[in-house]
Amino acid sequence: MFAVMLLCSEPASAEPGIDWKIVEPGDAAPIHNAVRNYARKYRPTSIMVVQGDLVVATSGDITRKVNVRSVRKSLLSALFGIAVSRNQINIENTLEQLGVDDSAPSLTREEKQATVRELLMARSGVYHPAAYETGEQKSTRPPRGDHPPGTFWYYNNWDFNALGAIYAKATGSNAFESFEKAIAHPIGMQDFAAHDGMFVRDRSSLYPAYVFSMSARDLARFGLLFLKKGEWNGAPVIPSQWVIDSTKAYSETDRRDRKYGYLWWVLDAGAWGRDAILASGYGGQQIAILPEKRLVVVQVVELDQYQKGIHTADFLDLVRQVVIFAH
């Protein structure tokens, strides 16, 4: 009876303090067992399941910092929301207005008409080579000039990396420094510091990838921040309107069960509930946020130790089990 009351109770009035409140496994046995069985099969570095402000299940070392791959994009999206609210960035500006170009072959006049908003949506139409691309991205990248800005969605590392440079120029601070100051400190992240970030460069482009290493418990705080519409203990950290705008579905994608917002994957509302979103990175780096169930489910995978990684579909199967037990 206690477990049912716990998992169905009203949201707690405060976010986690210095440390998370952890429910004993016996109080949330079905979720704990689902996580344990999944971890035995897939061997993630760590998993963390949060409902409200309570940790209802964990696996592995939730303090271990791991390269979270493309989750970095959703982290940057949050920083853009703060910069927009401070009038440091106008997302309707074009690349031409911002003086953005790249190494030879440089951007065409048409490509320079792409706006910051279109980069956030991965609809820039700029198909220049980029740092930190996967083999799949390289093989599926459309030819230069194939689609005018704004007309076609393509999961484009050029867009994502250029956004990092646009942000740094506009704010005078790189993504790692800003994230530590504007987000990690205000919400009490326990492990992240700016020096956990790393730039990855490639001769093919002027714009490096910005790579974050983070722990599961810090990613869970970030997920909870979005669950709370950008507020932490009643204080705004990310503008609530940006949380709403950045997690809307603007584009159909090549994933049948997911659409795309501003650097966020948007999950199908019929299957996952209203406003459900996903930050997802190569190899199994995941933050699933399901507001209707007040759930945040995080997974990180150290690919240096487990090179196979874990497919997003397998992670989402675990999330489905958590949703069932969290009724």
PDB file of N, CA and C in Angstrom, residues 291-327:
ATOM      1  N   PRO A 291       6.030  14.189 -18.398  1.00  0.00           N
ATOM      2  CA  PRO A 291       5.358  15.041 -17.411  1.00  0.00           C
ATOM      3  C   PRO A 291       4.079  14.460 -16.829  1.00  0.00           C
ATOM      4  N   GLU A 292       3.268  13.757 -17.633  1.00  0.00           N
ATOM      5  CA  GLU A 292       2.004  13.250 -17.099  1.00  0.00           C
ATOM      6  C   GLU A 292       2.220  12.258 -15.963  1.00  0.00           C
ATOM      7  N   LYS A 293       3.347  11.563 -15.971  1.00  0.00           N
ATOM      8  CA  LYS A 293       3.671  10.620 -14.904  1.00  0.00           C
ATOM      9  C   LYS A 293       4.680  11.185 -13.910  1.00  0.00           C
ATOM     10  N   ARG A 294       5.086  12.441 -14.122  1.00  0.00           N
ATOM     11  CA  ARG A 294       6.092  13.095 -13.282  1.00  0.00           C
ATOM     12  C   ARG A 294       7.386  12.276 -13.236  1.00  0.00           C
ATOM     13  N   LEU A 295       7.737  11.665 -14.364  1.00  0.00           N
ATOM     14  CA  LEU A 295       8.870  10.753 -14.431  1.00  0.00           C
ATOM     15  C   LEU A 295      10.035  11.333 -15.217  1.00  0.00           C
ATOM     16  N   VAL A 296      11.236  11.069 -14.721  1.00  0.00           N
ATOM     17  CA  VAL A 296      12.475  11.293 -15.450  1.00  0.00           C
ATOM     18  C   VAL A 296      13.265   9.988 -15.377  1.00  0.00           C
ATOM     19  N   VAL A 297      13.646   9.463 -16.534  1.00  0.00           N
ATOM     20  CA  VAL A 297      14.434   8.228 -16.583  1.00  0.00           C
ATOM     21  C   VAL A 297      15.719   8.527 -17.349  1.00  0.00           C
ATOM     22  N   VAL A 298      16.849   8.244 -16.712  1.00  0.00           N
ATOM     23  CA  VAL A 298      18.165   8.579 -17.269  1.00  0.00           C
ATOM     24  C   VAL A 298      18.991   7.307 -17.430  1.00  0.00           C
ATOM     25  N   GLN A 299      19.744   7.261 -18.499  1.00  0.00           N
ATOM     26  CA  GLN A 299      20.709   6.181 -18.708  1.00  0.00           C
ATOM     27  C   GLN A 299      21.984   6.758 -19.301  1.00  0.00           C
ATOM     28  N   VAL A 300      23.134   6.292 -18.829  1.00  0.00           N
ATOM     29  CA  VAL A 300      24.409   6.604 -19.472  1.00  0.00           C
ATOM     30  C   VAL A 300      25.170   5.306 -19.698  1.00  0.00           C
ATOM     31  N   VAL A 301      25.965   5.299 -20.782  1.00  0.00           N
ATOM     32  CA  VAL A 301      26.719   4.116 -21.170  1.00  0.00           C
ATOM     33  C   VAL A 301      28.142   4.540 -21.509  1.00  0.00           C
ATOM     34  N   GLU A 302      29.113   4.004 -20.800  1.00  0.00           N
ATOM     35  CA  GLU A 302      30.517   4.301 -21.092  1.00  0.00           C
ATOM     36  C   GLU A 302      30.954   3.426 -22.266  1.00  0.00           C
ATOM     37  N   LEU A 303      31.038   4.022 -23.439  1.00  0.00           N
ATOM     38  CA  LEU A 303      31.303   3.243 -24.645  1.00  0.00           C
ATOM     39  C   LEU A 303      32.734   2.736 -24.719  1.00  0.00           C
ATOM     40  N   ASP A 304      33.636   3.319 -23.947  1.00  0.00           N
ATOM     41  CA  ASP A 304      35.001   2.787 -23.897  1.00  0.00           C
ATOM     42  C   ASP A 304      35.023   1.401 -23.258  1.00  0.00           C
ATOM     43  N   GLN A 305      34.022   1.115 -22.439  1.00  0.00           N
ATOM     44  CA  GLN A 305      33.947  -0.192 -21.776  1.00  0.00           C
ATOM     45  C   GLN A 305      32.926  -1.116 -22.426  1.00  0.00           C
ATOM     46  N   TYR A 306      31.890  -0.534 -23.025  1.00  0.00           N
ATOM     47  CA  TYR A 306      30.817  -1.339 -23.622  1.00  0.00           C
ATOM     48  C   TYR A 306      30.532  -0.778 -25.003  1.00  0.00           C
ATOM     49  N   GLN A 307      31.357  -1.182 -25.972  1.00  0.00           N
ATOM     50  CA  GLN A 307      31.347  -0.554 -27.277  1.00  0.00           C
ATOM     51  C   GLN A 307      30.071  -0.805 -28.074  1.00  0.00           C
ATOM     52  N   LYS A 308      29.347  -1.868 -27.752  1.00  0.00           N
ATOM     53  CA  LYS A 308      28.096  -2.140 -28.458  1.00  0.00           C
ATOM     54  C   LYS A 308      27.068  -1.045 -28.220  1.00  0.00           C
ATOM     55  N   GLY A 309      27.106  -0.453 -27.038  1.00  0.00           N
ATOM     56  CA  GLY A 309      26.102   0.538 -26.701  1.00  0.00           C
ATOM     57  C   GLY A 309      24.740  -0.114 -26.513  1.00  0.00           C
ATOM     58  N   ILE A 310      23.729   0.718 -26.342  1.00  0.00           N
ATOM     59  CA  ILE A 310      22.364   0.247 -26.127  1.00  0.00           C
ATOM     60  C   ILE A 310      21.447   1.048 -27.046  1.00  0.00           C
ATOM     61  N   HIS A 311      20.611   0.361 -27.795  1.00  0.00           N
ATOM     62  CA  HIS A 311      19.702   1.034 -28.721  1.00  0.00           C
ATOM     63  C   HIS A 311      18.638   1.823 -27.962  1.00  0.00           C
ATOM     64  N   THR A 312      18.254   2.953 -28.545  1.00  0.00           N
ATOM     65  CA  THR A 312      17.210   3.776 -27.941  1.00  0.00           C
ATOM     66  C   THR A 312      15.916   2.984 -27.772  1.00  0.00           C
ATOM     67  N   ALA A 313      15.593   2.129 -28.728  1.00  0.00           N
ATOM     68  CA  ALA A 313      14.361   1.336 -28.634  1.00  0.00           C
ATOM     69  C   ALA A 313      14.363   0.443 -27.403  1.00  0.00           C
ATOM     70  N   ASP A 314      15.521  -0.104 -27.052  1.00  0.00           N
ATOM     71  CA  ASP A 314      15.600  -0.950 -25.861  1.00  0.00           C
ATOM     72  C   ASP A 314      15.421  -0.125 -24.595  1.00  0.00           C
ATOM     73  N   PHE A 315      16.032   1.048 -24.566  1.00  0.00           N
ATOM     74  CA  PHE A 315      15.843   1.940 -23.419  1.00  0.00           C
ATOM     75  C   PHE A 315      14.373   2.319 -23.277  1.00  0.00           C
ATOM     76  N   LEU A 316      13.718   2.653 -24.383  1.00  0.00           N
ATOM     77  CA  LEU A 316      12.321   3.050 -24.308  1.00  0.00           C
ATOM     78  C   LEU A 316      11.426   1.898 -23.872  1.00  0.00           C
ATOM     79  N   ASP A 317      11.824   0.663 -24.151  1.00  0.00           N
ATOM     80  CA  ASP A 317      11.080  -0.484 -23.621  1.00  0.00           C
ATOM     81  C   ASP A 317      11.133  -0.494 -22.100  1.00  0.00           C
ATOM     82  N   LEU A 318      12.298  -0.172 -21.535  1.00  0.00           N
ATOM     83  CA  LEU A 318      12.397  -0.056 -20.078  1.00  0.00           C
ATOM     84  C   LEU A 318      11.493   1.063 -19.572  1.00  0.00           C
ATOM     85  N   VAL A 319      11.506   2.197 -20.243  1.00  0.00           N
ATOM     86  CA  VAL A 319      10.670   3.313 -19.812  1.00  0.00           C
ATOM     87  C   VAL A 319       9.197   2.916 -19.830  1.00  0.00           C
ATOM     88  N   ARG A 320       8.788   2.133 -20.822  1.00  0.00           N
ATOM     89  CA  ARG A 320       7.399   1.667 -20.859  1.00  0.00           C
ATOM     90  C   ARG A 320       7.048   0.848 -19.622  1.00  0.00           C
ATOM     91  N   GLN A 321       7.973  -0.007 -19.206  1.00  0.00           N
ATOM     92  CA  GLN A 321       7.730  -0.791 -17.998  1.00  0.00           C
ATOM     93  C   GLN A 321       7.615   0.114 -16.775  1.00  0.00           C
ATOM     94  N   VAL A 322       8.482   1.109 -16.707  1.00  0.00           N
ATOM     95  CA  VAL A 322       8.436   2.053 -15.569  1.00  0.00           C
ATOM     96  C   VAL A 322       7.095   2.769 -15.544  1.00  0.00           C
ATOM     97  N   VAL A 323       6.611   3.182 -16.714  1.00  0.00           N
ATOM     98  CA  VAL A 323       5.323   3.875 -16.796  1.00  0.00           C
ATOM     99  C   VAL A 323       4.195   2.982 -16.277  1.00  0.00           C
ATOM    100  N   ILE A 324       4.204   1.741 -16.656  1.00  0.00           N
ATOM    101  CA  ILE A 324       3.162   0.817 -16.207  1.00  0.00           C
ATOM    102  C   ILE A 324       3.170   0.690 -14.680  1.00  0.00           C
ATOM    103  N   PHE A 325       4.353   0.536 -14.103  1.00  0.00           N
ATOM    104  CA  PHE A 325       4.445   0.341 -12.658  1.00  0.00           C
ATOM    105  C   PHE A 325       4.245   1.636 -11.871  1.00  0.00           C
ATOM    106  N   ALA A 326       4.335   2.781 -12.572  1.00  0.00           N
ATOM    107  CA  ALA A 326       4.192   4.062 -11.888  1.00  0.00           C
ATOM    108  C   ALA A 326       2.757   4.564 -11.860  1.00  0.00           C
ATOM    109  N   HIS A 327       1.814   3.770 -12.315  1.00  0.00           N
ATOM    110  CA  HIS A 327       0.399   4.181 -12.268  1.00  0.00           C
ATOM    111  C   HIS A 327      -0.023   4.505 -10.846  1.00  0.00           C
TER     112      HIS A 327
END
